CSV table of C-alpha atoms and ligand atoms in Angstrom, one decimal:
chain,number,residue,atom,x,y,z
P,30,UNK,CA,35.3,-47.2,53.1
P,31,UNK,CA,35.9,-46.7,49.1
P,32,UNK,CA,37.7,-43.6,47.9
P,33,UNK,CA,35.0,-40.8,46.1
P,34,UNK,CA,35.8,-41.2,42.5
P,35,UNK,CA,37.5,-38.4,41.1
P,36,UNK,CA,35.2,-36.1,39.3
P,37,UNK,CA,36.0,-34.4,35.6
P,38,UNK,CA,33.8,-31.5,34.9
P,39,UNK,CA,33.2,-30.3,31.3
P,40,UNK,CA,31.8,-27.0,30.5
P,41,UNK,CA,30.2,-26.9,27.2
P,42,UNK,CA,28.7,-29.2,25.3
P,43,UNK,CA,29.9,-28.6,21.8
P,44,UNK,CA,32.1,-29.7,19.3
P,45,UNK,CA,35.1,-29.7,22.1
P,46,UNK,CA,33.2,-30.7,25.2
P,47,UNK,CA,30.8,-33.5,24.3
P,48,UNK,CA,32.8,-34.8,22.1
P,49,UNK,CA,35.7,-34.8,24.6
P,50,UNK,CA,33.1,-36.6,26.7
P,51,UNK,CA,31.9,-38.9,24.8
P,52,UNK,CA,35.8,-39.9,23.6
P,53,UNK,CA,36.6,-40.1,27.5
P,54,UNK,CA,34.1,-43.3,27.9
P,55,UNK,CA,36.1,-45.1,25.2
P,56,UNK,CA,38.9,-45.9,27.3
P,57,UNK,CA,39.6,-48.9,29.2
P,58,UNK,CA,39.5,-47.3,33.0
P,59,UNK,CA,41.2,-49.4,36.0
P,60,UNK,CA,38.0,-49.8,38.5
P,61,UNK,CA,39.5,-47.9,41.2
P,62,UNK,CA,40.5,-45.3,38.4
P,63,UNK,CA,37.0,-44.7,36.9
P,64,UNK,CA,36.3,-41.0,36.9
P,65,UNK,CA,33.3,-39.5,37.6
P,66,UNK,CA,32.5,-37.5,34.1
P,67,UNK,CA,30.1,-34.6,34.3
P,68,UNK,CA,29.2,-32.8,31.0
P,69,UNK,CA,27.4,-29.1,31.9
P,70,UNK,CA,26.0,-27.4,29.2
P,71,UNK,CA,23.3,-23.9,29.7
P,72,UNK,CA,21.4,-25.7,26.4
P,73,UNK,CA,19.7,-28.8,26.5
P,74,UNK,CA,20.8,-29.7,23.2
P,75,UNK,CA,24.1,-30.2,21.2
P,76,UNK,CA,24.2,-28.1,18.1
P,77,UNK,CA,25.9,-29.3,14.7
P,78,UNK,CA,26.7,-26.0,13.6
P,79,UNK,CA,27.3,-26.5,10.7
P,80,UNK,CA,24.4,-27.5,9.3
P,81,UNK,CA,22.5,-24.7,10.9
P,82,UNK,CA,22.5,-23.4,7.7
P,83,UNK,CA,20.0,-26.2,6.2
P,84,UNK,CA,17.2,-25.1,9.1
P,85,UNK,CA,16.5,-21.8,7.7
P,86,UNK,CA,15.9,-23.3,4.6
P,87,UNK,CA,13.4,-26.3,6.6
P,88,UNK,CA,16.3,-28.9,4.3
P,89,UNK,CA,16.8,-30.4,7.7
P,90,UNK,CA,15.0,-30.5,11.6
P,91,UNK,CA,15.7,-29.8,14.6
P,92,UNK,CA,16.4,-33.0,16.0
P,93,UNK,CA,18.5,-33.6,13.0
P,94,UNK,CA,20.9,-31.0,13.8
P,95,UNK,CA,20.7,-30.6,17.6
P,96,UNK,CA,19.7,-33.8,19.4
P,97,UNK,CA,18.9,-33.4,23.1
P,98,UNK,CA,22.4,-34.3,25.2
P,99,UNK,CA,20.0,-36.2,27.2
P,100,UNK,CA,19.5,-38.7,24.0
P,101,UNK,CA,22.7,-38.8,23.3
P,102,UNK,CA,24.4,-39.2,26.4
P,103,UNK,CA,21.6,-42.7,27.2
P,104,UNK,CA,23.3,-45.2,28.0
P,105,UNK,CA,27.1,-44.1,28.8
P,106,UNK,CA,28.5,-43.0,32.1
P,107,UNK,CA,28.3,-39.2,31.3
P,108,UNK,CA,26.2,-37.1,33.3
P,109,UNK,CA,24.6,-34.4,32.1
P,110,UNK,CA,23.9,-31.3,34.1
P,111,UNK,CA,21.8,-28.3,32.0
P,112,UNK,CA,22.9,-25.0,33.5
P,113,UNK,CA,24.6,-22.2,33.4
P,114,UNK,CA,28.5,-21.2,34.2
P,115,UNK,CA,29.0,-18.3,36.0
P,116,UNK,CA,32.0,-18.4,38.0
P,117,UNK,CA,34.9,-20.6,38.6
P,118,UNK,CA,36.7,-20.3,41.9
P,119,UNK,CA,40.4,-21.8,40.5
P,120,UNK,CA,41.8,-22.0,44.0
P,121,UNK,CA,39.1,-24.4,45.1
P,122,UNK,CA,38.0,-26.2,42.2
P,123,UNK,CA,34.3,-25.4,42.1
P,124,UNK,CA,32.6,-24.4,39.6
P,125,UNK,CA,29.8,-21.6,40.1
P,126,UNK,CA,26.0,-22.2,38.6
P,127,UNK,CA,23.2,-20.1,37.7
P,128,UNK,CA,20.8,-22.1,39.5
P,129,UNK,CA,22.9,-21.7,42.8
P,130,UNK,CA,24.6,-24.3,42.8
P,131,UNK,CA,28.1,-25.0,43.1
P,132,UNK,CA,30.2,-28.4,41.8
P,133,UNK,CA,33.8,-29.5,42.5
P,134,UNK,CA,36.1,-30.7,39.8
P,135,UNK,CA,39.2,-32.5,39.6
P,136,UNK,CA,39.9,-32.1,36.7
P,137,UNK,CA,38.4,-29.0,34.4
P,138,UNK,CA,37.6,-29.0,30.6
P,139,UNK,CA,36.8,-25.8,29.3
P,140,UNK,CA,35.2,-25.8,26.3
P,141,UNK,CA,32.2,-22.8,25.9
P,142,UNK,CA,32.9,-21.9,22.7
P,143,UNK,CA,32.6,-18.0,21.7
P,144,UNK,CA,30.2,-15.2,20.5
P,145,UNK,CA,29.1,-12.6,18.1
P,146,UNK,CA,30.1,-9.5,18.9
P,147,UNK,CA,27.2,-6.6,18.8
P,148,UNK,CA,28.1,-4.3,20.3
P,149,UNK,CA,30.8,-2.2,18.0
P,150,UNK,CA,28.2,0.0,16.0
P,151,UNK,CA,25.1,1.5,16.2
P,152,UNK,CA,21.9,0.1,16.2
P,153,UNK,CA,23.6,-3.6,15.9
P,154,UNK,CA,22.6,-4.9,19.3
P,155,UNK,CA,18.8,-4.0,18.7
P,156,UNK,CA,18.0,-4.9,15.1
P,157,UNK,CA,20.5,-6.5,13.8
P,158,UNK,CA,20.0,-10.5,14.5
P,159,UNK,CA,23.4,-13.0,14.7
P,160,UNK,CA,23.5,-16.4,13.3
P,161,UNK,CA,25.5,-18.7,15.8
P,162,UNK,CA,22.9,-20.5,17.7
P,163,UNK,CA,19.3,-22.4,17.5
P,164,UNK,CA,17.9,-19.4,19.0
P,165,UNK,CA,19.2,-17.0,16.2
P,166,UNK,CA,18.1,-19.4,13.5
P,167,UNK,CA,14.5,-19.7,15.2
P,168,UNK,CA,14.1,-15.9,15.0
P,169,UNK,CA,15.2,-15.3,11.3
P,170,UNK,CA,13.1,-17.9,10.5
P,171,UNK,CA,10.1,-16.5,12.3
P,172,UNK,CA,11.0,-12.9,10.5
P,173,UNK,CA,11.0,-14.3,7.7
P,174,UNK,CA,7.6,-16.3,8.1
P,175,UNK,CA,5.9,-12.4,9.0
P,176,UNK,CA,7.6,-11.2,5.7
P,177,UNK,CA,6.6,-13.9,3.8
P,178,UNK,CA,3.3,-13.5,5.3
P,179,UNK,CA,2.9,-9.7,4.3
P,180,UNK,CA,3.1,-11.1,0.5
P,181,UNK,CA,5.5,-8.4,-0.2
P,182,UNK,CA,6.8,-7.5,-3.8
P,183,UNK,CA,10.3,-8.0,-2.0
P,184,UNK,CA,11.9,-8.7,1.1
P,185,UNK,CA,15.7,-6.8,1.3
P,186,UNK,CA,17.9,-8.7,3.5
P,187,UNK,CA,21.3,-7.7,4.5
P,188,UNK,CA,24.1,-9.6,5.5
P,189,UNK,CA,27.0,-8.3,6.8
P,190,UNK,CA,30.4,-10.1,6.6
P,191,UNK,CA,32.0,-12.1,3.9
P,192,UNK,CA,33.2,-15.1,5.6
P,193,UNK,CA,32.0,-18.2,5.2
P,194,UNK,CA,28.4,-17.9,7.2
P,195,UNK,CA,27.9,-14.9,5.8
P,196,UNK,CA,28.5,-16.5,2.2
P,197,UNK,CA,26.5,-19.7,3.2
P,198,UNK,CA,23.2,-17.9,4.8
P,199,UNK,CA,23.0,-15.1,1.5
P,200,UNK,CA,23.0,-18.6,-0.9
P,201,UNK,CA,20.6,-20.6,0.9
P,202,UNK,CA,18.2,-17.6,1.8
P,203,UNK,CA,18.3,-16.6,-2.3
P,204,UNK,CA,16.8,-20.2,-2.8
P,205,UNK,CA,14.2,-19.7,0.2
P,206,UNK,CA,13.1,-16.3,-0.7
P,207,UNK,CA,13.3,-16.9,-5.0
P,208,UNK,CA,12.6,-14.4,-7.1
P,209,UNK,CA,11.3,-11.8,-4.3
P,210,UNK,CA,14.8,-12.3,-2.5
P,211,UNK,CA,16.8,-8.8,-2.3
P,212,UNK,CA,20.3,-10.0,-0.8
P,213,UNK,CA,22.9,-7.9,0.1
P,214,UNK,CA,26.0,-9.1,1.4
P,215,UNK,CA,28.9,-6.5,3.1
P,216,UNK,CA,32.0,-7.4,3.5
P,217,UNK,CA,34.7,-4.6,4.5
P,218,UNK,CA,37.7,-6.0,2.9
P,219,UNK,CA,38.6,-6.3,-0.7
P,220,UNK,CA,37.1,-9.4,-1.7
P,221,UNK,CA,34.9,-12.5,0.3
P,222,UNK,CA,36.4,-15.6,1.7
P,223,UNK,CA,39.7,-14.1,2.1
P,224,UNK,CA,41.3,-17.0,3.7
P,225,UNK,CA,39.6,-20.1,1.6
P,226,UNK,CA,41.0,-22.0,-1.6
P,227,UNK,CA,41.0,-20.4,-5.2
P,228,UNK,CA,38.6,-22.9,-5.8
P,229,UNK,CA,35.8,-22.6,-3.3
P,230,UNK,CA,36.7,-18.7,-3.5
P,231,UNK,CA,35.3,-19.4,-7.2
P,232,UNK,CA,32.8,-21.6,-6.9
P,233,UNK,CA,30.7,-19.1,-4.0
P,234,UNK,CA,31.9,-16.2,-6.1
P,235,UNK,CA,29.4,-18.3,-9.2
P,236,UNK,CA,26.8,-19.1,-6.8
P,237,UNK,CA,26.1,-15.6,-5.6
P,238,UNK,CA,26.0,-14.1,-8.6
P,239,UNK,CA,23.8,-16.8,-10.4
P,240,UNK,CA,21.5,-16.2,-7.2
P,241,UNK,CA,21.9,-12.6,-7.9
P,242,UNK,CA,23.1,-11.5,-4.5
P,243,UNK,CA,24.7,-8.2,-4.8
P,244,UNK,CA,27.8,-8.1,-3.1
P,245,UNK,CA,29.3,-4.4,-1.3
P,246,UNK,CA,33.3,-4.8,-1.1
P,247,UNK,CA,35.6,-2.7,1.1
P,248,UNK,CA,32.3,-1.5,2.7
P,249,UNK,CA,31.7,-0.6,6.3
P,250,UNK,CA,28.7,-0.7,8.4
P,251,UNK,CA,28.2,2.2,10.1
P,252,UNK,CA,24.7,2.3,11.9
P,253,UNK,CA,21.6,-0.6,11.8
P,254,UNK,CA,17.9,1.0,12.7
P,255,UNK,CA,15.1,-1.4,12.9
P,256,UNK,CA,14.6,-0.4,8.4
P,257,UNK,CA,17.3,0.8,7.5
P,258,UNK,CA,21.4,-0.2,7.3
P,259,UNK,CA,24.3,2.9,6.5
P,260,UNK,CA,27.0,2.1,4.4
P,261,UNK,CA,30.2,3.8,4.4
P,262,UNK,CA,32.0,3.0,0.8
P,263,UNK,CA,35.2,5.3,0.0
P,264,UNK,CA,33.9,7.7,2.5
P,265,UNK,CA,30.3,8.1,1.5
P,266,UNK,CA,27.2,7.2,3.6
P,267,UNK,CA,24.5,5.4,2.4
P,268,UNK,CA,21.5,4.7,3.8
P,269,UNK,CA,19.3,1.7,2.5
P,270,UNK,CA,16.0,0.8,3.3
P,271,UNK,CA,16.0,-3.1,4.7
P,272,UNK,CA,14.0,-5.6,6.0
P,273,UNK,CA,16.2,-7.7,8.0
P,274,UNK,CA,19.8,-7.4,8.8
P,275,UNK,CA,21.8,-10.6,9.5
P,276,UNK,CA,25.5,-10.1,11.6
P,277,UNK,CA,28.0,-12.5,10.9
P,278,UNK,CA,30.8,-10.9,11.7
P,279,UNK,CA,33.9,-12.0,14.4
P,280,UNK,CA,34.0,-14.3,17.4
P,281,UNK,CA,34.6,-13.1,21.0
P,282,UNK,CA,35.4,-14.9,24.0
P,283,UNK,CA,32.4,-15.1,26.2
P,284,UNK,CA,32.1,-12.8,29.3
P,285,UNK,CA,32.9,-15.3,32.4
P,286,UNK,CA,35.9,-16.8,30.4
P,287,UNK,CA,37.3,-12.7,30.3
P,288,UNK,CA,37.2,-12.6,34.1
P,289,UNK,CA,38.7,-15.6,35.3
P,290,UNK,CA,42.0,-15.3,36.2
P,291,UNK,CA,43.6,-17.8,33.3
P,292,UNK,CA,46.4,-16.5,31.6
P,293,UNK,CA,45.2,-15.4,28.1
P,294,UNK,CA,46.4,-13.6,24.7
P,295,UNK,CA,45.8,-9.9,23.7
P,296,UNK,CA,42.5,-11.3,21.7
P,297,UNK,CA,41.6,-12.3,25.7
P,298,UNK,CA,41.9,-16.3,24.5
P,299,UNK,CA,43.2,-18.9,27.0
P,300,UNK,CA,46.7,-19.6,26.7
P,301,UNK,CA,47.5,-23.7,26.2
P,302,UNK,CA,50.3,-25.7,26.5
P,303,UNK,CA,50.6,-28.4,23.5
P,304,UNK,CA,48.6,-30.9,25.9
P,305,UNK,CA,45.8,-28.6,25.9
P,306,UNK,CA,46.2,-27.8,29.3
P,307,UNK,CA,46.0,-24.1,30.7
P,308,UNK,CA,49.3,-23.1,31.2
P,309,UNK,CA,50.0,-23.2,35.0
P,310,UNK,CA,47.3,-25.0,35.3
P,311,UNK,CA,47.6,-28.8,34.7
P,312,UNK,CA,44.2,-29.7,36.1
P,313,UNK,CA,42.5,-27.5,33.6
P,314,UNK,CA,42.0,-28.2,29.9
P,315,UNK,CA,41.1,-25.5,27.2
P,316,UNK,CA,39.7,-26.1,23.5
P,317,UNK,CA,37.7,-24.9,20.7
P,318,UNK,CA,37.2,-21.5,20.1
P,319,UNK,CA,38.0,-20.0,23.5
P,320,UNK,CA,41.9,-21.3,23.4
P,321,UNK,CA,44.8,-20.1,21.2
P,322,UNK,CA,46.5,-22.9,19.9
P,323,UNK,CA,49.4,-22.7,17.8
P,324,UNK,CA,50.5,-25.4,15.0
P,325,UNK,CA,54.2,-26.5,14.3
P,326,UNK,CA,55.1,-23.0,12.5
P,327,UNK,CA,53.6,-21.1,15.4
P,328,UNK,CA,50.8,-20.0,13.4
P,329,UNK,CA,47.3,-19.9,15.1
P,330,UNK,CA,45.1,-22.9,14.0
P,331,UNK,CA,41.9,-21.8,12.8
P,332,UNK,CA,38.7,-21.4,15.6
P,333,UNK,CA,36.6,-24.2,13.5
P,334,UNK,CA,34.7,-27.1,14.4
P,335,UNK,CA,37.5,-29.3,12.5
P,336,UNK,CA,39.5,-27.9,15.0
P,337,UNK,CA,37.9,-28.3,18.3
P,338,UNK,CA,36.9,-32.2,17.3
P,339,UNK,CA,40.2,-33.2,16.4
P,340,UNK,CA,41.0,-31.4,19.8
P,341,UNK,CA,38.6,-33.9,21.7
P,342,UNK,CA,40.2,-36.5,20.9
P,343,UNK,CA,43.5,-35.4,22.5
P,344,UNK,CA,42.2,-33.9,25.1
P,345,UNK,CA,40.6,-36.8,26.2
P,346,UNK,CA,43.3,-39.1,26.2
P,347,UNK,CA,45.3,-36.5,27.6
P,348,UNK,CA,42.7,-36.6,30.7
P,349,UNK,CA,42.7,-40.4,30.9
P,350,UNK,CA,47.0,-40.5,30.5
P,351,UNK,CA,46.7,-37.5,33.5
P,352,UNK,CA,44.7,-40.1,35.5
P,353,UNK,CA,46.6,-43.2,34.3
P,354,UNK,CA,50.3,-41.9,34.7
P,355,UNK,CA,50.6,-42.0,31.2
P,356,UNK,CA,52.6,-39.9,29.2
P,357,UNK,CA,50.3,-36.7,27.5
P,358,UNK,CA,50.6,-36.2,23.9
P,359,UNK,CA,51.1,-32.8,21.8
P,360,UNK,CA,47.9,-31.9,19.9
P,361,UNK,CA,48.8,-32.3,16.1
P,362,UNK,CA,46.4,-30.5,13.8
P,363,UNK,CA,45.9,-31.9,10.6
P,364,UNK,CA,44.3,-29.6,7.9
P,365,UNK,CA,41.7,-31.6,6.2
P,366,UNK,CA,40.1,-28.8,4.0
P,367,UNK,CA,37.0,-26.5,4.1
P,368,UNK,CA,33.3,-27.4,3.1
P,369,UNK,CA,30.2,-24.5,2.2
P,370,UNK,CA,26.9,-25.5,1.8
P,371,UNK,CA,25.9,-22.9,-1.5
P,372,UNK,CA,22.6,-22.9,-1.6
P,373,UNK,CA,20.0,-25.8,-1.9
P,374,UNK,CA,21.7,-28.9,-3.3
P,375,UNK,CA,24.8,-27.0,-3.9
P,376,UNK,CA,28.3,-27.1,-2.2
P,377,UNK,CA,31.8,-26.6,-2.5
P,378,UNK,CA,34.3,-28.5,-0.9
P,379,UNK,CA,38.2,-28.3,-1.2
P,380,UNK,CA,40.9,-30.8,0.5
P,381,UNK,CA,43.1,-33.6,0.6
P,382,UNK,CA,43.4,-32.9,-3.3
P,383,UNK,CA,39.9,-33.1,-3.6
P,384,UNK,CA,37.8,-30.8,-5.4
P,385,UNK,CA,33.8,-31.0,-5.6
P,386,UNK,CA,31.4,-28.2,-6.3
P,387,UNK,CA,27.2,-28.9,-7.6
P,388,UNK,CA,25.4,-31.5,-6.6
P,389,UNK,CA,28.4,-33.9,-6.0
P,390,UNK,CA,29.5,-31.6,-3.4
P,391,UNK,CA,26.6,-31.1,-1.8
P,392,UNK,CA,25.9,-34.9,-1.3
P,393,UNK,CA,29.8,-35.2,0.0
P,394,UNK,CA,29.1,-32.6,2.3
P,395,UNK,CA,26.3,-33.9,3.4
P,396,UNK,CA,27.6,-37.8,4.2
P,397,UNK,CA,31.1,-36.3,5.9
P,398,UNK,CA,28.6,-34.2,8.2
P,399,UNK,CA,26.6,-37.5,8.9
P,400,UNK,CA,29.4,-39.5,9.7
P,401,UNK,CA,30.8,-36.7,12.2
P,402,UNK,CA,27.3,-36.5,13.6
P,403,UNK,CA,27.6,-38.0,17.6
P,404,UNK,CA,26.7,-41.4,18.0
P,405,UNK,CA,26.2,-44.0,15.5
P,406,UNK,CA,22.3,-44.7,16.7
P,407,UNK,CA,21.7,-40.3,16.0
P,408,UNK,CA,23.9,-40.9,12.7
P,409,UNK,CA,21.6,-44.1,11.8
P,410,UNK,CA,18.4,-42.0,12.8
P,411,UNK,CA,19.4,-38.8,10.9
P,412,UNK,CA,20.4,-41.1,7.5
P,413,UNK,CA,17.7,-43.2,7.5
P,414,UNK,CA,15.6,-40.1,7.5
P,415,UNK,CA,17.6,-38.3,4.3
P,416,UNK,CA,16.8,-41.8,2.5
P,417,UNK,CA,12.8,-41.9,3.2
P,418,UNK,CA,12.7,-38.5,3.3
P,419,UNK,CA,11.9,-38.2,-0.6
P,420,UNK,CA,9.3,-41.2,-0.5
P,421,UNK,CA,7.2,-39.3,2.7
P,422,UNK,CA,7.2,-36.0,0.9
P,423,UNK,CA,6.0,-37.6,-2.0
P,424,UNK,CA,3.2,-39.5,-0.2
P,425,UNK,CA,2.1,-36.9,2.3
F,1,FAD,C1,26.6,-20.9,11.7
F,1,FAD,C2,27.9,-21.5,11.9
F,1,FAD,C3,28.4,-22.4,11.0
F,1,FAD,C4,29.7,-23.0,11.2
F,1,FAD,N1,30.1,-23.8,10.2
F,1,FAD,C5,31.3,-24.4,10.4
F,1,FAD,C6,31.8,-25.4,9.4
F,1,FAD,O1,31.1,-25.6,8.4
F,1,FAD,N2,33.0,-26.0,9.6
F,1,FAD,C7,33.7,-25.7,10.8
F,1,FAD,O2,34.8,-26.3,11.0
F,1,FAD,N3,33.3,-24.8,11.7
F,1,FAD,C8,32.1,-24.2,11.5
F,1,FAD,N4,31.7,-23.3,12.5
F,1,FAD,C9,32.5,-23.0,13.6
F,1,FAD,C10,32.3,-24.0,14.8
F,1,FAD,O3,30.9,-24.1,15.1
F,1,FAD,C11,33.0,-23.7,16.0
F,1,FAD,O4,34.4,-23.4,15.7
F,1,FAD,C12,33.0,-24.8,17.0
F,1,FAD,O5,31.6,-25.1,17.3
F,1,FAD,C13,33.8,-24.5,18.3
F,1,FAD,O6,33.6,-25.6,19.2
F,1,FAD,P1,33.6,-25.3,20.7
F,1,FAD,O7,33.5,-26.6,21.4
F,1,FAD,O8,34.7,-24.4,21.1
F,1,FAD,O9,32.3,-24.4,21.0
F,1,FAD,P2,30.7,-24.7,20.6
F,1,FAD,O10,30.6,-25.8,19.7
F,1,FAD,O11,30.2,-23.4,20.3
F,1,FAD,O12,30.1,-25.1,22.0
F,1,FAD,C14,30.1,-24.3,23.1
F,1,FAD,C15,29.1,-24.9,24.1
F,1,FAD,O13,29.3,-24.2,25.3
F,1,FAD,C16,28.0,-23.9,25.9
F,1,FAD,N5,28.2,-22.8,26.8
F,1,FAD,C17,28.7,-21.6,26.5
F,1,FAD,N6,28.8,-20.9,27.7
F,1,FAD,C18,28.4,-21.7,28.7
F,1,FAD,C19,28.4,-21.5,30.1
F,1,FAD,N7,28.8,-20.4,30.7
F,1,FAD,N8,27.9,-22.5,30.9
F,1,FAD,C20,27.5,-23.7,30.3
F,1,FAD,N9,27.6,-23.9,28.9
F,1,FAD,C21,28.1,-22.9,28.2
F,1,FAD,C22,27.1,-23.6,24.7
F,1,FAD,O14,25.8,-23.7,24.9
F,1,FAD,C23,27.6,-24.6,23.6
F,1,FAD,O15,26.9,-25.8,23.7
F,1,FAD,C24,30.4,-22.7,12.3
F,1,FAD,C25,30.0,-21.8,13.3
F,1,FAD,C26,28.7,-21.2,13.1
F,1,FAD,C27,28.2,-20.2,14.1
């Protein structure tokens, strides 16, 4: 009678799971080594976040940005399974499904990414709208089309947070919305994009104000009703009449990953050896934004896609070495610099000793986010598209 194979379950399709996934096929497995390789996901589609951005403006589709994990998945040995995580039972290795269902894993990959906090001030949960997922970028789009609509003298939008999606959404909705575009953005410390290069720092910094975004520093939220946003600024209130209020601010572990019983930091991430693995927990894996990882100087490595893909790849030869009775290697992060879409055919990037801003920019951007789309056939798909795209507009 032949052995079961063994069984690797991945939770979360993104940037650390599917590509972990897909990397995990690469390898040359013995027969009877072959694992079983189950990728579970609640979405049915992967979503390049990155370019979220370029939806809201209709630059890009959907199935540009967030193929279906069934299409991308044809053809290799991963299964997929849409559903929901709601439990893990360590002791026993199964994993616990919305849907009732229940799978064992030998080995565990956890890789569910994080979320946008709401629920710190008033009103924030109810009217305020986050911009993380497909679903967030279908709503502003469709409160925007109802604004639009209402042929108003001005639509007010607020942003709040000065990172880099907060940045990123305030450019490209200035070029949707054009001259009846009233952007805010609020940040609360003393100036936007703390933690990027002087350059890019300068470069956004151009790109609101040519857009004329008005930007509120050292500025606190302190209530969201469905028309209004209050501002506290040197410990003043202000309330300001607004049409939509966009939240960009923080990343939170998700809900199940705060109850299992995983050793984690104060900021209630999971705590990782250099391997990637849990610690204490050899058969689990943690990356992307749920897991504190640490570089050489025991500083934490920023929770970006960068990050979690160059964590795939190690992770997944970390699984097949577990497998194979080869040795595991440390995860080595290698900074390779910061890209921002900034508008529509603008974008900054900064790395390697590379700087590009303009046009130039925005066409690097746009072929480094191509290349890192999965599989070559979506990459071939997506580019062939960007090339004819010109000649069918032009046509139709
Ligand atoms: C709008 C936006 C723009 C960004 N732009 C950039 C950028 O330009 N550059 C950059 O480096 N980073 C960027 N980031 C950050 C980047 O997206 C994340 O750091 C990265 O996606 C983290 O990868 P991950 O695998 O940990 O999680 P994710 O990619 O978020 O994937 C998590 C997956 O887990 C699934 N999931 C969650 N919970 C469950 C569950 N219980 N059961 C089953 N499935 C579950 C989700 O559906 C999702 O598919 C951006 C983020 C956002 C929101």
């Amino acid at each position: 009678m032949s052995e079961q194979p063994l069984r690797i379950c991945i939770v979360g399709g993104g940037f650390g799971g599917l590509y972990t996934a897909l990397r995990l096929t690469q390898f040359r497995w013995e027969e009877e080594q072959t694992p079983e390789i189950i990728l579970i996901d609640k979405s049915d589609r992967f979503l390049f976040t990155p370019l979220l951005y370029e939806l809201i403006t209709e630059e890009m589709q959907t199935w540009e940005i967030a193929p279906p994990y069934e299409e991308i998945l044809a053809g290799t040995a991963i299964r997929f399974h849409q559903g929901c995580v709601t439990d893990i039972d360590i002791e026993n290795q199964q994993l616990q499904l919305d849907n009732h269902n229940s799978l064992h894993y030998d080995r565990l990959v956890l890789a569910m990414g994080g979320k946008t906090p709401l629920d710190n001030f008033s009103g924030v949960k109810d009217y305020a709208i986050p911009f993380r997922t497909l679903e967030d970028a279908y709503r502003i789009k469709e409160r925007l089309r109802l604004l639009e609509e209402k042929e108003a003298e001005k639509i007010r939008i607020a942003i709040v947070g000065g990172g880099y999606s907060g940045v990123e959404l305030a450019c490209k909705l200035a070029d949707r919305l054009g001259d009846i575009g009233r952007i805010r953005l609020i940040e609360r410390g003393e100036k936007i994009l703390s933690t990027s290069p002087e350059f890019n720092q300068e470069v956004a910094e151009n790109a609101l104000e040519s857009r004329r975004v008005f930007i509120d520093l050292e500025t606190e939220v302190t209530q969201v009703t469905s028309d209004s946003i209050s501002l506290a600024y040197k410990g003043k209130i202000d309330t300001i009449p607004v049409d939509l209020v966009l939240w960009t601010v923080g990343t939170q572990v998700i809900d199940m990953v705060n109850h299992l019983p995983l050793p984690k930091t104060s900021k209630g991430l999971l705590k990782i050896n250099p391997h990637l693995q849990v610690v204490d927990h050899p058969n689990i894996f943690a990356l992307g934004d749920l897991a504190a990882c640490y570089d050489e100087s025991k500083n934490l490595i920023p929770a970006t896609a960068q990050t979690a893909f160059q964590q795939s790849d190690y992770c997944a030869w970390n699984l097949w070495a577990s497998i194979t009775y080869r040795p595991l290697l440390p995860f080595a992060y290698q900074p390779l610099g910061e890209m921002m879409a900034l508008g529509v055919d603008n974008a900054t990037l900064s790395g390697l000793g590379i700087n590009l801003d303009g046009p130039l920019g925005y066409m690097a951007r746009r072929l480094i986010y191509l290349y890192r789309l999965p599989t070559l056939k979506h990459q071939l798909n997506v580019g062939i598209n960007w090339i004819t795209k010109p000649l069918t507009d032009f046509f139709s």
